[in-house]
Coordinates of C-alpha atoms in Angstrom, one line a residue:
X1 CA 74.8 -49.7 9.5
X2 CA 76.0 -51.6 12.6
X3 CA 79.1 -49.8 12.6
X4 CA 77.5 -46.8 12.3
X5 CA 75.3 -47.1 15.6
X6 CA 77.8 -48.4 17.3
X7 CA 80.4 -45.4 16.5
X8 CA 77.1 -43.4 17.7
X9 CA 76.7 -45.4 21.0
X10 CA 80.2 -44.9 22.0
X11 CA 80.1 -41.2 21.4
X12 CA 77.0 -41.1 23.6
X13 CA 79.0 -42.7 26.0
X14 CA 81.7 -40.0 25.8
X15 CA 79.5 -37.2 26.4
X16 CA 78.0 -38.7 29.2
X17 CA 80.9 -39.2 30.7
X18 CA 82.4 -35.7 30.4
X19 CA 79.2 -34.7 31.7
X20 CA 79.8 -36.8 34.9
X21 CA 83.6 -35.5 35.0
X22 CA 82.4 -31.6 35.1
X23 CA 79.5 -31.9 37.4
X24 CA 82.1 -33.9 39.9
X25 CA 84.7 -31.4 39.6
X26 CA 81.9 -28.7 40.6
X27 CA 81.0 -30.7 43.4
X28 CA 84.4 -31.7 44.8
X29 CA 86.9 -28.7 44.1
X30 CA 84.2 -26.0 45.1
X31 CA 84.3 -26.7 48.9
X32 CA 88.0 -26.8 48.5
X33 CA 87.8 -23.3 47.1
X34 CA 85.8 -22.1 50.3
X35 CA 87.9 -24.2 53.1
X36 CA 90.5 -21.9 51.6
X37 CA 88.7 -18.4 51.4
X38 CA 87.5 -19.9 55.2
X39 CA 91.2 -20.1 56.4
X40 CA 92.3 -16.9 55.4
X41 CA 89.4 -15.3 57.5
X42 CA 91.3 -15.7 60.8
X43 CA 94.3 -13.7 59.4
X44 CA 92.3 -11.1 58.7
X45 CA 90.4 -11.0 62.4
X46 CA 93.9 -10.9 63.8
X47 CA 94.8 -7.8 62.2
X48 CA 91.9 -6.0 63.7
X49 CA 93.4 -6.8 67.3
X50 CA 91.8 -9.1 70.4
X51 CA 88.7 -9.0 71.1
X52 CA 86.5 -7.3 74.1
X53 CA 84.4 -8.9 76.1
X54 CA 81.5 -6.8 77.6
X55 CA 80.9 -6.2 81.4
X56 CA 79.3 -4.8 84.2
X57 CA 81.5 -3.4 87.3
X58 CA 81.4 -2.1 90.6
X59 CA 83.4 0.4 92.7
X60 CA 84.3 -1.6 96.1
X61 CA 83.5 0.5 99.1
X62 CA 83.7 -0.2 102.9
X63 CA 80.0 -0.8 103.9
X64 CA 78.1 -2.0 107.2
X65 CA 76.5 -6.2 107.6
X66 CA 74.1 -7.0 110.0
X67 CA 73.1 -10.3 110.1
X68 CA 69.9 -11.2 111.5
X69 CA 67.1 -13.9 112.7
X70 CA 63.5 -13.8 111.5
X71 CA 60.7 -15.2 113.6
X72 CA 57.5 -15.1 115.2
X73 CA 56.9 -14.9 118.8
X74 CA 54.3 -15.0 121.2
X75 CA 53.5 -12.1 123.8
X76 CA 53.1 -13.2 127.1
X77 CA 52.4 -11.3 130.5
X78 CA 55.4 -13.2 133.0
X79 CA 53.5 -11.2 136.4
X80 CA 50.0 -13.3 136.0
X81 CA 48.7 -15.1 138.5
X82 CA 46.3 -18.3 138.2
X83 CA 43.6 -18.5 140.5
X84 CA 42.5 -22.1 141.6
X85 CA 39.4 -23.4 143.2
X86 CA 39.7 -24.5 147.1
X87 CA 37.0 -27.5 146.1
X88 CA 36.3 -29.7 143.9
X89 CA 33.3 -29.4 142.2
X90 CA 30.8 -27.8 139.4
X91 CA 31.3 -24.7 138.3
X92 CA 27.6 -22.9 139.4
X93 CA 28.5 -19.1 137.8
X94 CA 31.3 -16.9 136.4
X95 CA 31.4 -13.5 137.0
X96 CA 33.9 -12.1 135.0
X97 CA 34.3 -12.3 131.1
X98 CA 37.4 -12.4 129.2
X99 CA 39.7 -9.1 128.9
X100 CA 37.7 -8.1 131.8
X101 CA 39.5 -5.7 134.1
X102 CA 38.8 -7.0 138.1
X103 CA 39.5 -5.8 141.4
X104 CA 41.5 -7.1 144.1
X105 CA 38.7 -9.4 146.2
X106 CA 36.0 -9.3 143.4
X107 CA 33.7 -12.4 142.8
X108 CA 35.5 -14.6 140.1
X109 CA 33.4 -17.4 139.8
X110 CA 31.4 -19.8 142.6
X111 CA 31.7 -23.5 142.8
X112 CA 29.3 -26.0 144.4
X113 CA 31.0 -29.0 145.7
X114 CA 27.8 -30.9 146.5
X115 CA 27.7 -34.6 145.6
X116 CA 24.9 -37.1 145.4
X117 CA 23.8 -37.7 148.9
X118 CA 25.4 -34.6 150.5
X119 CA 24.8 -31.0 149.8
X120 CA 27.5 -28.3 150.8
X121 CA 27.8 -24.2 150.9
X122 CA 29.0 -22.9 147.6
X123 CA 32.7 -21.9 147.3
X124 CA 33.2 -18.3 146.4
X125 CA 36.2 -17.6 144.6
X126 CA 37.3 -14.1 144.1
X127 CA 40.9 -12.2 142.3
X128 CA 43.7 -12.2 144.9
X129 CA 44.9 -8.8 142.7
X130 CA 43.7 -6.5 140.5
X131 CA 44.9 -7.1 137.0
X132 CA 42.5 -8.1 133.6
X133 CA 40.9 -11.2 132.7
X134 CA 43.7 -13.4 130.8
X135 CA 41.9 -16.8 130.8
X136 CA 38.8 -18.4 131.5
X137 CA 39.5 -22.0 130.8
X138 CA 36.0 -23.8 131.6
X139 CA 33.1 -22.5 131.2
X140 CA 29.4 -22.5 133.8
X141 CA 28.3 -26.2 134.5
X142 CA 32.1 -27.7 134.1
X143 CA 33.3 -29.9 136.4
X144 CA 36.4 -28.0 138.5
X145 CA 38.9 -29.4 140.8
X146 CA 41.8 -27.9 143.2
X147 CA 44.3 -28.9 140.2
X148 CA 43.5 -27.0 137.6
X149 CA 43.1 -23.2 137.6
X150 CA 39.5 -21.0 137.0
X151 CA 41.1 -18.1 135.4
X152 CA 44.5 -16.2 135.2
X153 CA 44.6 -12.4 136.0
X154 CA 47.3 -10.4 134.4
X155 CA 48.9 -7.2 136.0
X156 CA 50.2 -6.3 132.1
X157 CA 52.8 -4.2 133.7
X158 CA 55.8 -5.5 131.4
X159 CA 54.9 -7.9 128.7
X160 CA 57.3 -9.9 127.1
X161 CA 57.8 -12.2 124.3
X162 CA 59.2 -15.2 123.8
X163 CA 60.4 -16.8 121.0
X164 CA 62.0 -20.3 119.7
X165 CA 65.3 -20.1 117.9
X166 CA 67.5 -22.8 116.4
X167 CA 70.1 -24.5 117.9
X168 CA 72.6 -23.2 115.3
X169 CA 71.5 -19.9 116.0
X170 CA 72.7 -20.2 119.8
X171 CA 75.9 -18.9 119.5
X172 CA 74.8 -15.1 118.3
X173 CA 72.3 -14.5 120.9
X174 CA 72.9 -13.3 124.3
X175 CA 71.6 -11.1 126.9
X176 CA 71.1 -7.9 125.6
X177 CA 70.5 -9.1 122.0
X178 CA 68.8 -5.4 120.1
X179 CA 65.4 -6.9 118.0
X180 CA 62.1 -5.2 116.0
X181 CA 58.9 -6.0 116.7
X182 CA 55.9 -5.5 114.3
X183 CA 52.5 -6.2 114.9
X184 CA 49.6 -6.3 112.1
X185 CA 47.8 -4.1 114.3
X186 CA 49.6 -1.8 113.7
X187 CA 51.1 -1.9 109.8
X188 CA 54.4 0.2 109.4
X189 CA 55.0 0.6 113.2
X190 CA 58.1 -1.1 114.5
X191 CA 58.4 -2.1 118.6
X192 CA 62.0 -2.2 119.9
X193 CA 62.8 -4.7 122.3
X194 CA 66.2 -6.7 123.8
X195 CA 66.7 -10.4 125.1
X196 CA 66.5 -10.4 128.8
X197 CA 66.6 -14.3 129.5
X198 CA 67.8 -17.6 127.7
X199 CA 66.3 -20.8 128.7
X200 CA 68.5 -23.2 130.1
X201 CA 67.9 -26.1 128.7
X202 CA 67.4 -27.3 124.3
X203 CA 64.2 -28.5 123.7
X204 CA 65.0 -31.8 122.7
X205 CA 61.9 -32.4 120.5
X206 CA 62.5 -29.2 118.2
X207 CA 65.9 -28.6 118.7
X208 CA 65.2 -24.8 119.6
X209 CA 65.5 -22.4 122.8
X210 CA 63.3 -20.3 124.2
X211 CA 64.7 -16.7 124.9
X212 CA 62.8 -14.0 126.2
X213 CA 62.2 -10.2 124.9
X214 CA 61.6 -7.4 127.0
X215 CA 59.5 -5.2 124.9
X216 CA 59.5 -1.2 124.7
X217 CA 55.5 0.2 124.7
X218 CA 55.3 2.8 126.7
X219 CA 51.9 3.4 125.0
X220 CA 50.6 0.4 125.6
X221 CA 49.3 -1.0 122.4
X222 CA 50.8 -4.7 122.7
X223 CA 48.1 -6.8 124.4
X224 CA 49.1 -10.5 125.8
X225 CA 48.5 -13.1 123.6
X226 CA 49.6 -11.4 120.3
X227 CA 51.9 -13.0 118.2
X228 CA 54.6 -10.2 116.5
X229 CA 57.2 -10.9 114.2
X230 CA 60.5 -10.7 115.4
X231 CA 63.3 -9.4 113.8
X232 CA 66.9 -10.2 116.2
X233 CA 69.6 -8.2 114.9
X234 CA 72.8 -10.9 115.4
X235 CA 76.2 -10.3 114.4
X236 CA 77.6 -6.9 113.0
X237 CA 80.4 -5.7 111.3
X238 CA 81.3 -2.3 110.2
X239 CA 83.6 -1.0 107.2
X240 CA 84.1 -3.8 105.6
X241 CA 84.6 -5.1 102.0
X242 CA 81.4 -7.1 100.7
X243 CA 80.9 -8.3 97.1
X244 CA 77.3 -9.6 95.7
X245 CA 77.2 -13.4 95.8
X246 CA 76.3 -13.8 92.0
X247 CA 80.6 -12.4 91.3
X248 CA 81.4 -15.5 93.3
X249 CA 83.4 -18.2 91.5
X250 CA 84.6 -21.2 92.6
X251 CA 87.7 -23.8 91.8
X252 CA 86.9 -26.4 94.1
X253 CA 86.5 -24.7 97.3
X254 CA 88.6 -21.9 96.2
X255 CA 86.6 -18.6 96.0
X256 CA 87.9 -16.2 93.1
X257 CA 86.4 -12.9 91.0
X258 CA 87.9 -10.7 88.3
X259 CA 88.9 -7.0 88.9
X260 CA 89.6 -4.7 85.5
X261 CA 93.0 -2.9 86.1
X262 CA 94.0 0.3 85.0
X263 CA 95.1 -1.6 81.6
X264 CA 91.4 -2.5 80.8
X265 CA 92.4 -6.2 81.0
X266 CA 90.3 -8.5 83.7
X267 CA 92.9 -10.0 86.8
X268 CA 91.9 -12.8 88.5
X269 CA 91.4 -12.9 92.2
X270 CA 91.9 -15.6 95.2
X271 CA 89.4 -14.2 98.3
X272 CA 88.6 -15.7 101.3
X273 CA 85.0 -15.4 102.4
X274 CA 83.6 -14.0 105.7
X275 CA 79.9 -13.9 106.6
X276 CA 76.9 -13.8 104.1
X277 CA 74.1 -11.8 104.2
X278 CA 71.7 -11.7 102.2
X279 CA 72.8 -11.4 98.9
X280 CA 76.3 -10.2 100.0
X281 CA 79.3 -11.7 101.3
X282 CA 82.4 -10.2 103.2
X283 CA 85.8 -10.6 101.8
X284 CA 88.1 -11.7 104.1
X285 CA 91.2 -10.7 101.5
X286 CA 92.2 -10.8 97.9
X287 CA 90.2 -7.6 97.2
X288 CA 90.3 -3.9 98.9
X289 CA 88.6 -0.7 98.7
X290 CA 88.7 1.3 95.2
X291 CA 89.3 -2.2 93.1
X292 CA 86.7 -2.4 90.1
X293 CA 84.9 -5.5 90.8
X294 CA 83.3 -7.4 87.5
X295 CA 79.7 -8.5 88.4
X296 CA 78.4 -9.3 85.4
X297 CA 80.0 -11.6 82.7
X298 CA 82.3 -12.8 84.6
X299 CA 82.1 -16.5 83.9
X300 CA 83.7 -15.3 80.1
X301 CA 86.9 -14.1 82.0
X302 CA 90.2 -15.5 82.0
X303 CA 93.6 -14.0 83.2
X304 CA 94.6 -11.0 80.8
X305 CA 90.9 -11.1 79.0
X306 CA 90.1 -7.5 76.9
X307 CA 87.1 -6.3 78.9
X308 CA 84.4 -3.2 77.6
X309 CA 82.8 -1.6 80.8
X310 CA 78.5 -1.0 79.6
X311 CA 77.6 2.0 81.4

């Protein structure tokens, strides 16, 4: 009976040990199988040729940049005229209002420069021109003095503006400088105007200079004290090659793009940059007129890549 179980046992053993054989073979020599069928996919890809990579080009054409500044400015009347009290004193009436429109000799304002102890004849003080109103700085019952001025009359015969501009920006603005003006007073309407001064001096606290616009109106809609934005058209070139920014690419400091030439395949290209506007930059060389320019999918490109143009 004992040898009986035991001849059972060891053919349990068997089985179970074919079993183990089988399922390891399945396990092992299957991936085997498909690392094999997985090598021989390449061959087949390289019979169906190399493969395209899709992009998006442009035509280069000679084309116009205007570079520009963008500010705001303040309009100013430069022929006004402050008019001072000849006492000091309080300030017994005004006369005039703001934006008022006076004569030459009218009543401005009257001062009395009585003090305890000692009364004195009001001082009259009247416009030495006829012009408007510009500003009234103290109002009845202030204390005035030979210092500071009562009001300001304006002839408003030629307003102009002026406007703080960077120091970096120093070098593109001169006398004669073309600029826009636009008010939001008047939406869609643009006021031409040129630069007809530059301070002398930097301010040192902002690091900006003043330059002054004379400003075209022969309707007379600006008013003094309005603040426009100002638009000053800087340098300018004409018919030349300018690429969007986003075909840059860069090697270090070295600028390059890819073309597509006439064998579909993409060509790199060493450029030198010129001035940036906007969202284009002028090419300096390395590209002319008439090359097809790839814009988008670039950054896939290498020397001799198979390129598909999307319409």
């Amino acid at each position: 009976m004992k040898q009986k179980h035991s001849k059972k046992h060891i053919a349990g053993l068997i089985v179970l040990i074919i079993l183990i054989i089988a399922a390891t073979a399945l396990v092992v020599l299957n991936p085997f199988q498909y690392l094999k069928a997985l090598q021989a996919t390449p061959a087949a890809s390289e019979d169906e040729g190399p493969v395209e990579v899709s992009v998006r080009v442009m035509k280069l054409e000679h084309v116009d940049l205007q570079n520009t500044i963008v500010g705001n400015g303040n309009v100013i009347d430069p022929s006004s005229i402050d008019v001072y009290s000849e006492v000091t004193g309080t300030l017994t009436s005004l006369a005039v209002k703001l934006g008022q429109k006076v004569e030459k000799d009218q009543v401005i304002a009257t001062v009395d420069p009585s003090r305890a102890g000692v009364t004195y004849k009001e001082s009259v003080i009247k416009s030495p021109v006829s012009g408007t109103v510009l500003l009234l700085p103290f109002v009845q019952g202030s204390v005035v003095s030979v210092q500071a001025p009562v009001a300001r009359i304006g002839l408003l015969e030629d307003l102009q503006v002026v406007l703080d501009i960077a120091e970096r920006h120093i070098g593109t603005v001169g006398i004669g400088t073309k600029a826009r003006l636009s008010f939001k007073a008047y939406p869609g309407q643009v006021f031409d105007a040129e630069v007809i001064r530059l301070s002398p001096v930097l301010n040192p606290a902002t690091r900006t200079l003043e330059i002054t616009l004379k400003v075209q109106d022969p309707d007379r809609k600006v008013k003094s004290g309005m603040f426009p934005s100002v638009i000053l058209n800087t340098e300018r070139l004409e018919q030349v090659v300018a690429i969007p920014r986003s075909a840059l690419l860069y090697s270090g400091s070295q600028a390059y793009t890819f073309t597509v030439g006439s064998d579909g395949l993409a060509h790199k290209k060493l450029i030198e940059v010129g001035l940036q506007v906007g969202d284009l930059v002028q090419v300096t060389s390395g590209l002319s007129v008439g090359d097809t320019l790839i814009v988008q999918g670039q950054s896939l490109m290498t020397e001799g890549t198979l390129v598909r143009i999307l319409q």
